[in-house]
C-alpha cells in the first residue's frame, strides 16, 4: 500500500484552520507524546468540556488527531502520518521561497557587478 503524501486543497484548508488556534496547537502538542482522554485535556483549559470537544473535533476533521473509544472515555492521540504530510507541504513551500530568494540574490549580485563595471 502506498501512503498518500500530497494533501488536497480541502485537507490543506482543514489543517491550517485547525492549527490557527493556540488551544488546538496545544492539544496536538500534548497528544504527540501520549494518548490522553478528552476529559483530561479539558481539565487543563479554562473553557467548558464541550468547547474542548469542539477543538478536538476540528483537529480530528483535519486528520491531525485520531480519537477512539475505550469504555466511556474518548482517547485522543496525534496522527503522525498527517503531521508528516503537513510538514512535507511546508517543506515544499520553504524550498519554493528559498529558490526565489536565491534568484533574487543572483539578480542583485549581477546588477551590482554591472554597476561597478560602469564606474
mmCIF file of C-alpha atoms in Angstrom:
data_model
loop_
_atom_site.group_PDB
_atom_site.id
_atom_site.type_symbol
_atom_site.label_atom_id
_atom_site.label_comp_id
_atom_site.label_asym_id
_atom_site.label_seq_id
_atom_site.Cartn_x
_atom_site.Cartn_y
_atom_site.Cartn_z
ATOM 1 C CA UNK A 1 0.000 0.000 0.000
ATOM 2 C CA UNK A 2 1.353 3.417 -0.996
ATOM 3 C CA UNK A 3 0.924 6.193 1.548
ATOM 4 C CA UNK A 4 -0.619 9.355 0.147
ATOM 5 C CA UNK A 5 1.729 12.302 0.557
ATOM 6 C CA UNK A 6 0.069 15.141 -1.351
ATOM 7 C CA UNK A 7 -2.621 16.988 0.559
ATOM 8 C CA UNK A 8 -5.762 18.019 -1.300
ATOM 9 C CA UNK A 9 -6.827 21.662 -1.182
ATOM 10 C CA UNK A 10 -9.577 20.711 1.276
ATOM 11 C CA UNK A 11 -7.093 18.918 3.533
ATOM 12 C CA UNK A 12 -4.726 21.896 3.421
ATOM 13 C CA UNK A 13 -7.560 24.242 4.405
ATOM 14 C CA UNK A 14 -8.571 21.961 7.292
ATOM 15 C CA UNK A 15 -5.002 21.578 8.580
ATOM 16 C CA UNK A 16 -4.272 25.311 8.553
ATOM 17 C CA UNK A 17 -7.670 26.078 10.091
ATOM 18 C CA UNK A 18 -7.026 23.515 12.830
ATOM 19 C CA UNK A 19 -3.583 24.937 13.577
ATOM 20 C CA UNK A 20 -4.811 28.547 13.593
ATOM 21 C CA UNK A 21 -5.858 28.350 17.254
ATOM 22 C CA UNK A 22 -3.426 28.138 20.179
ATOM 23 C CA UNK A 23 -5.653 25.712 22.102
ATOM 24 C CA UNK A 24 -5.735 23.270 19.197
ATOM 25 C CA UNK A 25 -1.972 23.530 18.706
ATOM 26 C CA UNK A 26 -1.554 22.800 22.412
ATOM 27 C CA UNK A 27 -3.900 19.802 22.253
ATOM 28 C CA UNK A 28 -1.904 18.470 19.308
ATOM 29 C CA UNK A 29 1.386 19.030 21.157
ATOM 30 C CA UNK A 30 0.103 17.228 24.236
ATOM 31 C CA UNK A 31 -1.190 14.254 22.282
ATOM 32 C CA UNK A 32 2.054 13.770 20.359
ATOM 33 C CA UNK A 33 3.805 12.440 23.440
ATOM 34 C CA UNK A 34 0.957 10.342 24.809
ATOM 35 C CA UNK A 35 -2.666 9.422 24.236
ATOM 36 C CA UNK A 36 -4.983 11.384 26.512
ATOM 37 C CA UNK A 37 -8.669 11.377 27.271
ATOM 38 C CA UNK A 38 -10.755 14.331 26.217
ATOM 39 C CA UNK A 39 -11.682 14.721 29.901
ATOM 40 C CA UNK A 40 -8.021 15.004 30.906
ATOM 41 C CA UNK A 41 -7.390 17.525 28.151
ATOM 42 C CA UNK A 42 -10.447 19.562 29.156
ATOM 43 C CA UNK A 43 -9.276 19.751 32.765
ATOM 44 C CA UNK A 44 -6.315 21.892 31.761
ATOM 45 C CA UNK A 45 -8.200 24.639 29.929
ATOM 46 C CA UNK A 46 -10.343 27.451 31.243
ATOM 47 C CA UNK A 47 -13.261 26.545 28.997
ATOM 48 C CA UNK A 48 -16.120 24.109 29.048
ATOM 49 C CA UNK A 49 -15.736 20.424 28.268
ATOM 50 C CA UNK A 50 -17.964 20.982 25.224
ATOM 51 C CA UNK A 51 -15.605 23.694 23.928
ATOM 52 C CA UNK A 52 -12.620 21.346 24.236
ATOM 53 C CA UNK A 53 -14.630 18.642 22.461
ATOM 54 C CA UNK A 54 -15.200 21.081 19.595
ATOM 55 C CA UNK A 55 -11.474 21.801 19.367
ATOM 56 C CA UNK A 56 -10.802 18.055 19.296
ATOM 57 C CA UNK A 57 -13.417 17.639 16.556
ATOM 58 C CA UNK A 58 -11.692 20.278 14.396
ATOM 59 C CA UNK A 59 -8.338 18.528 14.841
ATOM 60 C CA UNK A 60 -9.945 15.182 14.061
ATOM 61 C CA UNK A 61 -11.639 16.553 10.921
ATOM 62 C CA UNK A 62 -8.220 17.783 9.774
ATOM 63 C CA UNK A 63 -6.790 14.317 10.370
ATOM 64 C CA UNK A 64 -4.232 15.683 12.827
ATOM 65 C CA UNK A 65 -5.509 13.544 15.683
ATOM 66 C CA UNK A 66 -7.169 10.171 15.985
ATOM 67 C CA UNK A 67 -9.928 9.631 18.518
ATOM 68 C CA UNK A 68 -11.007 6.239 19.805
ATOM 69 C CA UNK A 69 -13.435 4.993 22.405
ATOM 70 C CA UNK A 70 -12.312 2.995 25.397
ATOM 71 C CA UNK A 71 -15.313 2.289 27.563
ATOM 72 C CA UNK A 72 -16.916 5.605 28.355
ATOM 73 C CA UNK A 73 -13.784 7.601 27.621
ATOM 74 C CA UNK A 74 -12.702 9.102 24.329
ATOM 75 C CA UNK A 75 -8.957 8.879 23.904
ATOM 76 C CA UNK A 76 -7.057 11.176 21.585
ATOM 77 C CA UNK A 77 -3.607 10.839 20.041
ATOM 78 C CA UNK A 78 -1.753 12.773 17.376
ATOM 79 C CA UNK A 79 -1.719 11.289 13.881
ATOM 80 C CA UNK A 80 1.958 11.243 12.865
ATOM 81 C CA UNK A 81 1.098 10.431 9.232
ATOM 82 C CA UNK A 82 -0.937 13.609 8.740
ATOM 83 C CA UNK A 83 1.607 15.679 10.662
ATOM 84 C CA UNK A 84 4.301 14.345 8.304
ATOM 85 C CA UNK A 85 2.157 15.195 5.264
ATOM 86 C CA UNK A 86 1.608 18.752 6.561
ATOM 87 C CA UNK A 87 5.327 19.053 7.295
ATOM 88 C CA UNK A 88 6.138 17.923 3.730
ATOM 89 C CA UNK A 89 3.811 20.614 2.368
ATOM 90 C CA UNK A 90 5.566 23.281 4.441
ATOM 91 C CA UNK A 91 8.951 21.960 3.290
ATOM 92 C CA UNK A 92 7.836 22.390 -0.341
ATOM 93 C CA UNK A 93 6.795 25.977 0.410
ATOM 94 C CA UNK A 94 10.169 26.571 2.064
ATOM 95 C CA UNK A 95 12.009 25.189 -0.995
ATOM 96 C CA UNK A 96 9.966 27.444 -3.260
ATOM 97 C CA UNK A 97 10.794 30.556 -1.231
ATOM 98 C CA UNK A 98 14.469 29.647 -0.870
ATOM 99 C CA UNK A 99 14.702 29.251 -4.658
ATOM 100 C CA UNK A 100 13.037 32.628 -5.183
ATOM 101 C CA UNK A 101 15.344 34.335 -2.686
ATOM 102 C CA UNK A 102 18.356 32.709 -4.346
ATOM 103 C CA UNK A 103 17.256 34.011 -7.758
ATOM 104 C CA UNK A 104 16.738 37.478 -6.279
ATOM 105 C CA UNK A 105 20.220 37.359 -4.702
ATOM 106 C CA UNK A 106 21.677 36.366 -8.084
ATOM 107 C CA UNK A 107 19.869 39.242 -9.782
ATOM 108 C CA UNK A 108 21.050 41.774 -7.227
ATOM 109 C CA UNK A 109 24.616 40.486 -7.403
ATOM 110 C CA UNK A 110 24.594 40.712 -11.202
ATOM 111 C CA UNK A 111 23.175 44.250 -11.076
ATOM 112 C CA UNK A 112 25.805 45.302 -8.521
ATOM 113 C CA UNK A 113 28.607 43.863 -10.676
ATOM 114 C CA UNK A 114 27.341 45.689 -13.760
ATOM 115 C CA UNK A 115 27.110 48.928 -11.792
ATOM 116 C CA UNK A 116 30.696 48.521 -10.547
ATOM 117 C CA UNK A 117 31.969 47.823 -14.064
ATOM 118 C CA UNK A 118 30.471 51.105 -15.236
ATOM 119 C CA UNK A 119 32.297 53.106 -12.563
#
